[in-house]
Amino acid sequence: MSISRTVYQIKVTLHDSNPPIWRRILVADTTTLIQLHTILQTVMGWDGYHLHMFTINGQIYGDPEDDETGDLGTKNETRFKLNQLIGHVGFKFRYEYDF
């Protein structure tokens, strides 16, 4: 029995970098946001010492404990897979690190 898997090709570009700094990565559609965070840390050469969050369709995803006051309504990034959040080819979302 073969298992069909979808692979997403994601282009990661650092905002306001000149010259542009970017990476193109391939990840399974079942990758969770926390797994994507770890992947991004690796491919960008970062060490994971700072806070991070994803903004997807206006919703914040990350570690709810980092949202100390609850003002952001942060959803737990460990519970969401890319295939639950990515709607179509060309879909864009934001990953912020060290804010």
PDB file of C-alpha atoms in Angstrom:
ATOM      1  CA  MET A   1       0.000   0.000   0.000  1.00  0.00           C
ATOM      2  CA  SER A   2       1.446   3.389  -0.975  1.00  0.00           C
ATOM      3  CA  ILE A   3       0.860   6.497   1.086  1.00  0.00           C
ATOM      4  CA  SER A   4       0.271   9.673  -0.870  1.00  0.00           C
ATOM      5  CA  ARG A   5       2.068  12.682   0.592  1.00  0.00           C
ATOM      6  CA  THR A   6       1.962  16.270  -0.442  1.00  0.00           C
ATOM      7  CA  VAL A   7       5.147  18.298  -0.258  1.00  0.00           C
ATOM      8  CA  TYR A   8       5.061  22.070   0.008  1.00  0.00           C
ATOM      9  CA  GLN A   9       7.805  24.164  -1.518  1.00  0.00           C
ATOM     10  CA  ILE A  10       8.214  27.260   0.636  1.00  0.00           C
ATOM     11  CA  LYS A  11      10.278  30.315  -0.204  1.00  0.00           C
ATOM     12  CA  VAL A  12      11.503  32.074   2.937  1.00  0.00           C
ATOM     13  CA  THR A  13      12.661  35.674   2.463  1.00  0.00           C
ATOM     14  CA  LEU A  14      14.058  37.959   5.157  1.00  0.00           C
ATOM     15  CA  HIS A  15      12.086  41.199   5.231  1.00  0.00           C
ATOM     16  CA  ASP A  16      14.053  44.344   4.299  1.00  0.00           C
ATOM     17  CA  SER A  17      17.323  42.565   3.533  1.00  0.00           C
ATOM     18  CA  ASN A  18      19.579  44.035   0.881  1.00  0.00           C
ATOM     19  CA  PRO A  19      20.758  42.060  -0.969  1.00  0.00           C
ATOM     20  CA  PRO A  20      17.801  39.690  -0.576  1.00  0.00           C
ATOM     21  CA  ILE A  21      18.415  36.753   1.754  1.00  0.00           C
ATOM     22  CA  TRP A  22      16.196  33.778   1.064  1.00  0.00           C
ATOM     23  CA  ARG A  23      15.918  30.005   1.199  1.00  0.00           C
ATOM     24  CA  ARG A  24      13.704  27.557  -0.646  1.00  0.00           C
ATOM     25  CA  ILE A  25      12.686  24.524   1.404  1.00  0.00           C
ATOM     26  CA  LEU A  26      10.549  21.435   0.902  1.00  0.00           C
ATOM     27  CA  VAL A  27       8.372  20.247   3.766  1.00  0.00           C
ATOM     28  CA  ALA A  28       5.610  17.691   4.164  1.00  0.00           C
ATOM     29  CA  ASP A  29       2.078  19.029   4.336  1.00  0.00           C
ATOM     30  CA  THR A  30       1.790  17.327   7.738  1.00  0.00           C
ATOM     31  CA  THR A  31       4.578  19.480   9.208  1.00  0.00           C
ATOM     32  CA  THR A  32       3.420  21.252  12.368  1.00  0.00           C
ATOM     33  CA  LEU A  33       4.207  24.910  12.914  1.00  0.00           C
ATOM     34  CA  ILE A  34       6.613  24.070  15.745  1.00  0.00           C
ATOM     35  CA  GLN A  35       8.421  21.685  13.388  1.00  0.00           C
ATOM     36  CA  LEU A  36       8.527  24.411  10.738  1.00  0.00           C
ATOM     37  CA  HIS A  37      10.012  26.766  13.327  1.00  0.00           C
ATOM     38  CA  THR A  38      12.810  24.245  13.981  1.00  0.00           C
ATOM     39  CA  ILE A  39      13.391  23.790  10.248  1.00  0.00           C
ATOM     40  CA  LEU A  40      13.582  27.563   9.709  1.00  0.00           C
ATOM     41  CA  GLN A  41      16.069  27.912  12.551  1.00  0.00           C
ATOM     42  CA  THR A  42      18.282  25.299  10.915  1.00  0.00           C
ATOM     43  CA  VAL A  43      18.150  26.565   7.327  1.00  0.00           C
ATOM     44  CA  MET A  44      18.729  30.179   8.380  1.00  0.00           C
ATOM     45  CA  GLY A  45      21.598  29.262  10.719  1.00  0.00           C
ATOM     46  CA  TRP A  46      19.884  30.619  13.825  1.00  0.00           C
ATOM     47  CA  ASP A  47      20.087  29.155  17.322  1.00  0.00           C
ATOM     48  CA  GLY A  48      16.506  29.412  18.629  1.00  0.00           C
ATOM     49  CA  TYR A  49      17.312  31.745  21.524  1.00  0.00           C
ATOM     50  CA  HIS A  50      14.558  34.259  20.807  1.00  0.00           C
ATOM     51  CA  LEU A  51      10.773  34.347  20.773  1.00  0.00           C
ATOM     52  CA  HIS A  52       8.946  33.632  17.546  1.00  0.00           C
ATOM     53  CA  MET A  53       5.447  33.571  16.112  1.00  0.00           C
ATOM     54  CA  PHE A  54       3.592  32.867  12.907  1.00  0.00           C
ATOM     55  CA  THR A  55       0.827  35.103  11.578  1.00  0.00           C
ATOM     56  CA  ILE A  56      -1.512  33.255   9.240  1.00  0.00           C
ATOM     57  CA  ASN A  57      -4.761  34.819   8.034  1.00  0.00           C
ATOM     58  CA  GLY A  58      -4.574  37.350  10.865  1.00  0.00           C
ATOM     59  CA  GLN A  59      -4.261  34.668  13.563  1.00  0.00           C
ATOM     60  CA  ILE A  60      -1.147  34.388  15.759  1.00  0.00           C
ATOM     61  CA  TYR A  61       0.388  30.925  16.284  1.00  0.00           C
ATOM     62  CA  GLY A  62       3.250  30.233  18.658  1.00  0.00           C
ATOM     63  CA  ASP A  63       3.792  29.252  22.273  1.00  0.00           C
ATOM     64  CA  PRO A  64       0.755  30.529  24.225  1.00  0.00           C
ATOM     65  CA  GLU A  65       2.978  30.924  27.311  1.00  0.00           C
ATOM     66  CA  ASP A  66       4.891  33.660  25.460  1.00  0.00           C
ATOM     67  CA  ASP A  67       1.609  35.617  25.189  1.00  0.00           C
ATOM     68  CA  GLU A  68       1.746  36.550  28.871  1.00  0.00           C
ATOM     69  CA  THR A  69      -1.294  38.831  28.900  1.00  0.00           C
ATOM     70  CA  GLY A  70      -3.324  36.834  26.390  1.00  0.00           C
ATOM     71  CA  ASP A  71      -3.793  39.961  24.279  1.00  0.00           C
ATOM     72  CA  LEU A  72      -2.641  38.269  21.076  1.00  0.00           C
ATOM     73  CA  GLY A  73      -4.912  35.227  21.387  1.00  0.00           C
ATOM     74  CA  THR A  74      -1.979  33.008  20.452  1.00  0.00           C
ATOM     75  CA  LYS A  75      -2.943  29.512  19.280  1.00  0.00           C
ATOM     76  CA  ASN A  76      -0.641  26.642  20.171  1.00  0.00           C
ATOM     77  CA  GLU A  77       1.713  25.998  17.241  1.00  0.00           C
ATOM     78  CA  THR A  78       2.146  22.343  18.238  1.00  0.00           C
ATOM     79  CA  ARG A  79      -1.474  21.621  17.313  1.00  0.00           C
ATOM     80  CA  PHE A  80      -1.570  22.924  13.743  1.00  0.00           C
ATOM     81  CA  LYS A  81      -0.215  21.356  10.564  1.00  0.00           C
ATOM     82  CA  LEU A  82       0.495  23.215   7.357  1.00  0.00           C
ATOM     83  CA  ASN A  83      -2.251  21.339   5.502  1.00  0.00           C
ATOM     84  CA  GLN A  84      -4.778  22.797   7.961  1.00  0.00           C
ATOM     85  CA  LEU A  85      -3.673  26.374   7.323  1.00  0.00           C
ATOM     86  CA  ILE A  86      -2.296  26.735   3.800  1.00  0.00           C
ATOM     87  CA  GLY A  87      -5.069  27.427   1.338  1.00  0.00           C
ATOM     88  CA  HIS A  88      -3.516  27.547  -2.133  1.00  0.00           C
ATOM     89  CA  VAL A  89      -0.395  27.903  -4.253  1.00  0.00           C
ATOM     90  CA  GLY A  90       1.166  31.303  -3.627  1.00  0.00           C
ATOM     91  CA  PHE A  91      -0.288  31.535  -0.115  1.00  0.00           C
ATOM     92  CA  LYS A  92       1.737  33.886   2.089  1.00  0.00           C
ATOM     93  CA  PHE A  93       2.212  34.003   5.834  1.00  0.00           C
ATOM     94  CA  ARG A  94       4.626  35.636   8.256  1.00  0.00           C
ATOM     95  CA  TYR A  95       7.197  34.115  10.594  1.00  0.00           C
ATOM     96  CA  GLU A  96       8.707  36.532  13.089  1.00  0.00           C
ATOM     97  CA  TYR A  97      11.779  35.712  15.101  1.00  0.00           C
ATOM     98  CA  ASP A  98      13.662  37.824  17.643  1.00  0.00           C
ATOM     99  CA  PHE A  99      11.052  40.567  17.936  1.00  0.00           C
TER     100      PHE A  99
END
